[in-house]
Structures are given as C-alpha cells and as structure tokens.
Amino acid sequence: MNYEQWVRMSTHHKRRRKHGSTVGGRFTVLLDPAHGGHDTGHWEIVEGVHIFEKDLTLKFTDALIAQMPEDIQPLVTRDRDIWLTNRQRATAKDHHYDLLISFHVHRLEIDKVPGVYACVMDKDDDLASAIAECLVNALAEGLGIAPAAEEKRLLESDNLLFKVAQERRDKKGYPLSVLRWQGLPKWRRPSKKWGTPAVSIILGHIDVPEELKALRSAARIKKAAKKVVGILTQLNKEGENGKTAE
C-alpha cells in the first residue's frame, strides 16, 4: 500500500475522542528515541569521535517536534540522555496516545541489508503496517537513503514496547487508540486483537558511511522530519474531516 492509498483509506473514518486520552483533545503521537544513558545503542568511531545511536535518534526526534503543527501533540519518552525501560517508554506520562513511533539506527553487519525499514508487531495489523510503509518511504526520500529491499522493508518484531502498547485497552477491552476505522467494512476495522498502532523505524545504519552522513546532516534530518510531519498532518486532517474518498 502506498501513501496515496493509505490516505484514501483514512478518509473513511472519523476520529473518536474518548477516555480523555489525548492531550487537549489533539491527535497525540508518542515519539521514542531509542536507547539513552548507559545504553548507547550501536556506535561507530568517525575520525576519532564516537557516534552513538542514542544521540542520532534523539536528534531526529527533536527535529520532528520542532516542526509539529499545533493540532498534533507530540509526546516523547525522553528529551535528554537518560535510560528508560521499555515499559516506562510505552506508558510514558500515562497518556493514551494515538500512535507510537520508535526510532532506531542499526549496523549493516547485523542487518545484512542496507536502507531504511520498519518493524511492527504483526503484519496482519493493517493500520500499523500501512503507517510503517508510509513512514519508510517518506524518511528514505527525506534522508536520501534508499529504502531496504522490498522483502526486508517491513518486518515483524516481538519488542516489549509493542506488546505494552497492544495491552493499552479500555474497560471493554478495545484498544485505547482514537484511530477507529468507522466507515470501513468490519474486516478492515481493528479488532480487539490490535492495540494502539506501534511502529519501529530503522533510520539507517551507523556503519554505512553514506547513511551515517545523512543521519548527521542537519539539512537532511530537517527535510525527513518535515515529510514525516506531513504524513501525520494528513492523517489528522482526513480523520478530522471524516470525508469519504471518491
């Protein structure tokens, strides 16, 4: 599913504000810059300087927040160099966020395939998978890093962060997400099986010089962040209007 198809599908639903979950009634996105504190994540030495994953992910998250419009509320798991458990991250500030995006930087010697890619808990979760694909394409274009090979572009992960997000439910057992696909056929709507949409994005690889260069470039980071904000804004706009696609 490409971005246009996803937006077309998103026009079939209206956001429901329940449970007092969002901040000020706004579409709320929890951003998670992976690692922090003693947990540096992957690292590389460039011209005698240590480059840490924890710093790259925080830098990108800061760029995202700086460009967020007023009608989208960003929450962050950390805004400085501290360490948190996955459960602390996923329950950040006890807000019932509408979407969780976690950012990572990996090593090519581990992944074996270069490029930007995403992970979700289960590919059968159409909502999370569609959002993940849109984000990968936007980030690849903005950073100037090619997306990973198609078979590696969207993977499944049993990350505890995803599991905690999936556990977030109301008293009737439904997901604590306001992204409800009200206008879609029943088979396209999230069931009790899926919780708050959670996506993990691998921005690139720290041991690939060209990818690391992009991740350290203020201009490329700003461009990529702008494209991500564009996707979030489009989703929020279409959800607010509740229009039916032609």
mmCIF file of C-alpha atoms in Angstrom:
data_model
loop_
_atom_site.group_PDB
_atom_site.id
_atom_site.type_symbol
_atom_site.label_atom_id
_atom_site.label_comp_id
_atom_site.label_asym_id
_atom_site.label_seq_id
_atom_site.Cartn_x
_atom_site.Cartn_y
_atom_site.Cartn_z
ATOM 1 C CA MET A 1 0.000 0.000 0.000
ATOM 2 C CA ASN A 2 1.423 3.381 -0.980
ATOM 3 C CA TYR A 3 0.868 6.739 0.697
ATOM 4 C CA GLU A 4 -1.996 7.794 -1.593
ATOM 5 C CA GLN A 5 -3.833 4.513 -0.997
ATOM 6 C CA TRP A 6 -3.401 4.839 2.744
ATOM 7 C CA VAL A 7 -4.704 8.406 2.786
ATOM 8 C CA ARG A 8 -7.667 7.315 0.661
ATOM 9 C CA MET A 9 -8.445 4.593 3.193
ATOM 10 C CA SER A 10 -8.045 7.014 6.088
ATOM 11 C CA THR A 11 -10.779 9.274 4.719
ATOM 12 C CA HIS A 12 -13.353 6.639 5.609
ATOM 13 C CA HIS A 13 -13.065 7.123 9.347
ATOM 14 C CA LYS A 14 -13.754 9.816 11.879
ATOM 15 C CA ARG A 15 -11.635 10.142 14.970
ATOM 16 C CA ARG A 16 -13.374 9.435 18.221
ATOM 17 C CA ARG A 17 -12.209 11.359 21.245
ATOM 18 C CA LYS A 18 -12.987 9.191 24.237
ATOM 19 C CA HIS A 19 -11.482 8.308 27.594
ATOM 20 C CA GLY A 20 -9.978 11.821 27.864
ATOM 21 C CA SER A 21 -6.977 10.213 26.302
ATOM 22 C CA THR A 22 -5.423 12.820 24.048
ATOM 23 C CA VAL A 23 -3.681 15.935 25.263
ATOM 24 C CA GLY A 24 -6.095 18.827 24.916
ATOM 25 C CA GLY A 25 -8.203 16.724 22.561
ATOM 26 C CA ARG A 26 -5.447 16.727 19.936
ATOM 27 C CA PHE A 27 -4.102 13.884 17.832
ATOM 28 C CA THR A 28 -1.281 12.590 20.021
ATOM 29 C CA VAL A 29 1.886 10.847 18.851
ATOM 30 C CA LEU A 30 4.345 9.273 21.263
ATOM 31 C CA LEU A 31 7.884 9.540 19.870
ATOM 32 C CA ASP A 32 10.523 7.201 21.233
ATOM 33 C CA PRO A 33 14.194 7.956 20.529
ATOM 34 C CA ALA A 34 15.671 4.539 21.270
ATOM 35 C CA HIS A 35 18.309 3.868 23.927
ATOM 36 C CA GLY A 36 19.793 6.540 26.200
ATOM 37 C CA GLY A 37 22.010 6.867 29.260
ATOM 38 C CA HIS A 38 24.347 3.925 29.716
ATOM 39 C CA ASP A 39 22.566 2.154 26.853
ATOM 40 C CA THR A 40 24.313 3.803 23.895
ATOM 41 C CA GLY A 41 22.852 1.517 21.271
ATOM 42 C CA HIS A 42 25.034 0.879 18.228
ATOM 43 C CA TRP A 43 28.115 3.023 17.844
ATOM 44 C CA GLU A 44 30.843 3.909 15.365
ATOM 45 C CA ILE A 45 34.108 5.847 15.527
ATOM 46 C CA VAL A 46 34.491 8.535 12.862
ATOM 47 C CA GLU A 47 37.736 10.472 12.759
ATOM 48 C CA GLY A 48 38.394 9.594 16.380
ATOM 49 C CA VAL A 49 34.908 10.626 17.531
ATOM 50 C CA HIS A 50 32.402 8.153 18.973
ATOM 51 C CA ILE A 51 28.986 8.366 17.307
ATOM 52 C CA PHE A 52 26.172 6.773 19.317
ATOM 53 C CA GLU A 53 22.752 5.578 18.203
ATOM 54 C CA LYS A 54 21.158 7.173 21.273
ATOM 55 C CA ASP A 55 22.283 10.632 20.109
ATOM 56 C CA LEU A 56 21.172 10.170 16.491
ATOM 57 C CA THR A 57 17.673 9.056 17.482
ATOM 58 C CA LEU A 58 17.262 11.920 19.955
ATOM 59 C CA LYS A 59 18.455 14.435 17.367
ATOM 60 C CA PHE A 60 15.885 13.208 14.865
ATOM 61 C CA THR A 61 13.071 13.265 17.407
ATOM 62 C CA ASP A 62 13.964 16.839 18.347
ATOM 63 C CA ALA A 63 13.742 17.803 14.663
ATOM 64 C CA LEU A 64 10.291 16.224 14.431
ATOM 65 C CA ILE A 65 8.984 18.053 17.474
ATOM 66 C CA ALA A 66 10.302 21.368 16.190
ATOM 67 C CA GLN A 67 8.087 21.056 13.099
ATOM 68 C CA MET A 68 4.897 19.714 14.659
ATOM 69 C CA PRO A 69 1.796 21.847 13.969
ATOM 70 C CA GLU A 70 -0.398 22.983 16.833
ATOM 71 C CA ASP A 71 -3.125 20.436 16.142
ATOM 72 C CA ILE A 72 -0.764 17.495 16.698
ATOM 73 C CA GLN A 73 0.548 16.870 20.197
ATOM 74 C CA PRO A 74 3.960 15.174 20.348
ATOM 75 C CA LEU A 75 4.926 13.283 23.480
ATOM 76 C CA VAL A 76 8.439 11.934 23.973
ATOM 77 C CA THR A 77 9.733 9.065 26.061
ATOM 78 C CA ARG A 78 12.940 11.013 26.695
ATOM 79 C CA ASP A 79 14.116 14.515 25.853
ATOM 80 C CA ARG A 80 17.646 14.101 27.170
ATOM 81 C CA ASP A 81 20.300 11.443 27.662
ATOM 82 C CA ILE A 82 18.586 9.128 30.149
ATOM 83 C CA TRP A 83 17.847 5.408 30.224
ATOM 84 C CA LEU A 84 14.301 4.023 30.436
ATOM 85 C CA THR A 85 12.866 0.519 30.391
ATOM 86 C CA ASN A 86 10.559 -0.429 27.525
ATOM 87 C CA ARG A 87 7.595 -0.454 29.888
ATOM 88 C CA GLN A 88 8.448 3.045 31.085
ATOM 89 C CA ARG A 89 8.677 4.147 27.468
ATOM 90 C CA ALA A 90 5.363 2.647 26.370
ATOM 91 C CA THR A 91 3.414 4.038 29.319
ATOM 92 C CA ALA A 92 5.046 7.481 29.135
ATOM 93 C CA LYS A 93 3.124 10.045 31.163
ATOM 94 C CA ASP A 94 0.102 7.695 31.179
ATOM 95 C CA HIS A 95 -1.354 9.427 28.138
ATOM 96 C CA HIS A 96 -3.475 7.305 25.833
ATOM 97 C CA TYR A 97 -1.550 8.281 22.731
ATOM 98 C CA ASP A 98 -2.946 7.546 19.290
ATOM 99 C CA LEU A 99 0.270 6.353 17.667
ATOM 100 C CA LEU A 100 3.688 5.217 18.877
ATOM 101 C CA ILE A 101 6.789 5.634 16.703
ATOM 102 C CA SER A 102 10.153 4.369 17.931
ATOM 103 C CA PHE A 103 13.341 5.384 16.107
ATOM 104 C CA HIS A 104 16.496 3.283 15.821
ATOM 105 C CA VAL A 105 19.796 3.147 13.943
ATOM 106 C CA HIS A 106 21.290 -0.297 13.271
ATOM 107 C CA ARG A 107 24.506 -1.858 11.941
ATOM 108 C CA LEU A 108 24.736 -3.327 8.467
ATOM 109 C CA GLU A 109 26.934 -6.164 9.705
ATOM 110 C CA ILE A 110 23.907 -7.328 11.700
ATOM 111 C CA ASP A 111 21.035 -6.481 9.335
ATOM 112 C CA LYS A 112 22.933 -7.523 6.174
ATOM 113 C CA VAL A 113 20.613 -5.306 4.093
ATOM 114 C CA PRO A 114 21.154 -1.510 3.912
ATOM 115 C CA GLY A 115 18.465 1.156 3.853
ATOM 116 C CA VAL A 116 15.515 2.424 5.838
ATOM 117 C CA TYR A 117 12.981 -0.141 7.072
ATOM 118 C CA ALA A 118 10.302 -0.654 9.719
ATOM 119 C CA CYS A 119 9.088 -3.229 12.214
ATOM 120 C CA VAL A 120 5.579 -3.880 13.509
ATOM 121 C CA MET A 121 4.273 -6.436 15.950
ATOM 122 C CA ASP A 122 2.266 -8.284 13.292
ATOM 123 C CA LYS A 123 1.978 -7.591 9.557
ATOM 124 C CA ASP A 124 -1.697 -8.561 9.766
ATOM 125 C CA ASP A 125 -2.271 -5.313 11.648
ATOM 126 C CA ASP A 126 -3.230 -3.337 8.533
ATOM 127 C CA LEU A 127 -3.193 0.035 10.270
ATOM 128 C CA ALA A 128 0.305 -0.224 11.755
ATOM 129 C CA SER A 129 1.672 -1.779 8.564
ATOM 130 C CA ALA A 130 0.235 0.974 6.341
ATOM 131 C CA ILE A 131 1.616 3.699 8.588
ATOM 132 C CA ALA A 132 5.014 1.958 8.671
ATOM 133 C CA GLU A 133 5.240 1.769 4.894
ATOM 134 C CA CYS A 134 4.348 5.439 4.502
ATOM 135 C CA LEU A 135 6.961 6.462 7.060
ATOM 136 C CA VAL A 136 9.691 4.367 5.433
ATOM 137 C CA ASN A 137 9.063 5.932 2.028
ATOM 138 C CA ALA A 138 8.964 9.465 3.459
ATOM 139 C CA LEU A 139 12.135 9.011 5.506
ATOM 140 C CA ALA A 140 14.045 7.375 2.663
ATOM 141 C CA GLU A 141 13.220 10.315 0.392
ATOM 142 C CA GLY A 142 13.950 12.942 3.021
ATOM 143 C CA LEU A 143 17.238 11.470 4.215
ATOM 144 C CA GLY A 144 18.402 10.478 0.772
ATOM 145 C CA ILE A 145 18.812 6.888 1.923
ATOM 146 C CA ALA A 146 17.282 4.171 -0.227
ATOM 147 C CA PRO A 147 14.611 2.054 1.443
ATOM 148 C CA ALA A 148 15.637 -1.503 2.242
ATOM 149 C CA ALA A 149 14.958 -4.274 -0.254
ATOM 150 C CA GLU A 150 11.229 -4.951 -0.525
ATOM 151 C CA GLU A 151 11.355 -8.257 1.346
ATOM 152 C CA LYS A 152 13.175 -6.532 4.239
ATOM 153 C CA ARG A 153 11.235 -3.249 4.246
ATOM 154 C CA LEU A 154 8.593 -4.350 6.757
ATOM 155 C CA LEU A 155 9.468 -6.931 9.413
ATOM 156 C CA GLU A 156 7.751 -8.321 12.489
ATOM 157 C CA SER A 157 9.146 -7.838 15.981
ATOM 158 C CA ASP A 158 8.208 -9.099 19.440
ATOM 159 C CA ASN A 159 9.626 -5.959 21.049
ATOM 160 C CA LEU A 160 8.206 -5.455 24.536
ATOM 161 C CA LEU A 161 7.459 -1.863 23.567
ATOM 162 C CA PHE A 162 4.937 -3.151 21.026
ATOM 163 C CA LYS A 163 3.413 -5.585 23.498
ATOM 164 C CA VAL A 164 2.854 -2.891 26.100
ATOM 165 C CA ALA A 165 1.236 -0.632 23.516
ATOM 166 C CA GLN A 166 -1.023 -3.512 22.486
ATOM 167 C CA GLU A 167 -2.112 -4.009 26.103
ATOM 168 C CA ARG A 168 -3.491 -0.472 26.346
ATOM 169 C CA ARG A 169 -7.272 -1.005 26.317
ATOM 170 C CA ASP A 170 -10.490 0.448 27.622
ATOM 171 C CA LYS A 171 -12.811 -1.279 30.104
ATOM 172 C CA LYS A 172 -14.493 -3.211 27.284
ATOM 173 C CA GLY A 173 -11.174 -4.481 26.003
ATOM 174 C CA TYR A 174 -10.910 -2.251 22.959
ATOM 175 C CA PRO A 175 -7.657 -0.512 22.012
ATOM 176 C CA LEU A 176 -7.009 2.851 23.667
ATOM 177 C CA SER A 177 -6.463 4.482 20.308
ATOM 178 C CA VAL A 178 -8.742 7.067 18.743
ATOM 179 C CA LEU A 179 -7.849 5.788 15.291
ATOM 180 C CA ARG A 180 -11.064 3.852 14.696
ATOM 181 C CA TRP A 181 -11.965 2.946 11.126
ATOM 182 C CA GLN A 182 -15.654 3.686 11.474
ATOM 183 C CA GLY A 183 -16.540 3.842 7.783
ATOM 184 C CA LEU A 184 -14.784 0.667 6.687
ATOM 185 C CA PRO A 185 -16.191 -2.841 6.335
ATOM 186 C CA LYS A 186 -15.865 -4.848 9.531
ATOM 187 C CA TRP A 187 -12.989 -6.916 8.178
ATOM 188 C CA ARG A 188 -10.906 -3.750 7.740
ATOM 189 C CA ARG A 189 -11.508 -2.349 11.211
ATOM 190 C CA PRO A 190 -9.122 -3.008 14.091
ATOM 191 C CA SER A 191 -10.489 -5.758 16.286
ATOM 192 C CA LYS A 192 -9.793 -6.347 19.945
ATOM 193 C CA LYS A 193 -6.650 -8.139 18.797
ATOM 194 C CA TRP A 194 -4.855 -4.890 17.939
ATOM 195 C CA GLY A 195 -3.959 -2.159 20.368
ATOM 196 C CA THR A 196 -2.536 1.296 19.803
ATOM 197 C CA PRO A 197 -0.644 1.329 16.471
ATOM 198 C CA ALA A 198 3.083 0.971 17.181
ATOM 199 C CA VAL A 199 5.841 1.244 14.597
ATOM 200 C CA SER A 200 9.610 0.944 14.927
ATOM 201 C CA ILE A 201 11.626 2.771 12.270
ATOM 202 C CA ILE A 202 15.252 1.959 11.480
ATOM 203 C CA LEU A 203 16.537 5.236 10.071
ATOM 204 C CA GLY A 204 19.699 3.735 8.631
ATOM 205 C CA HIS A 205 22.956 2.023 9.524
ATOM 206 C CA ILE A 206 25.700 3.583 11.575
ATOM 207 C CA ASP A 207 28.464 1.569 9.863
ATOM 208 C CA VAL A 208 27.475 2.634 6.329
ATOM 209 C CA PRO A 209 29.338 5.911 5.662
ATOM 210 C CA GLU A 210 26.736 7.414 3.317
ATOM 211 C CA GLU A 211 23.850 6.545 5.633
ATOM 212 C CA LEU A 212 25.674 7.882 8.690
ATOM 213 C CA LYS A 213 26.493 11.069 6.797
ATOM 214 C CA ALA A 214 22.790 11.570 6.096
ATOM 215 C CA LEU A 215 21.868 10.929 9.731
ATOM 216 C CA ARG A 216 24.361 13.582 10.847
ATOM 217 C CA SER A 217 23.241 16.150 8.286
ATOM 218 C CA ALA A 218 21.021 18.851 9.802
ATOM 219 C CA ALA A 219 19.568 19.656 6.380
ATOM 220 C CA ARG A 220 18.608 16.062 5.595
ATOM 221 C CA ILE A 221 17.209 15.474 9.054
ATOM 222 C CA LYS A 222 15.070 18.591 8.762
ATOM 223 C CA LYS A 223 13.795 17.513 5.343
ATOM 224 C CA ALA A 224 12.972 13.990 6.538
ATOM 225 C CA ALA A 225 11.246 15.297 9.659
ATOM 226 C CA LYS A 226 9.142 17.619 7.517
ATOM 227 C CA LYS A 227 7.972 14.696 5.389
ATOM 228 C CA VAL A 228 7.040 12.649 8.462
ATOM 229 C CA VAL A 229 5.106 15.591 9.882
ATOM 230 C CA GLY A 230 3.332 15.838 6.530
ATOM 231 C CA ILE A 231 2.092 12.267 6.844
ATOM 232 C CA LEU A 232 0.898 12.805 10.419
ATOM 233 C CA THR A 233 -0.808 16.045 9.417
ATOM 234 C CA GLN A 234 -2.578 14.358 6.503
ATOM 235 C CA LEU A 235 -3.843 11.556 8.713
ATOM 236 C CA ASN A 236 -5.057 14.012 11.313
ATOM 237 C CA LYS A 237 -6.711 16.240 8.695
ATOM 238 C CA GLU A 238 -8.519 13.419 6.964
ATOM 239 C CA GLY A 239 -9.616 11.982 10.283
ATOM 240 C CA GLU A 240 -10.953 15.351 11.415
ATOM 241 C CA ASN A 241 -12.891 15.940 8.219
ATOM 242 C CA GLY A 242 -14.249 12.429 8.044
ATOM 243 C CA LYS A 243 -14.597 12.760 4.271
ATOM 244 C CA THR A 244 -15.309 9.831 2.037
ATOM 245 C CA ALA A 245 -12.817 9.308 -0.736
ATOM 246 C CA GLU A 246 -14.085 9.462 -4.273
#
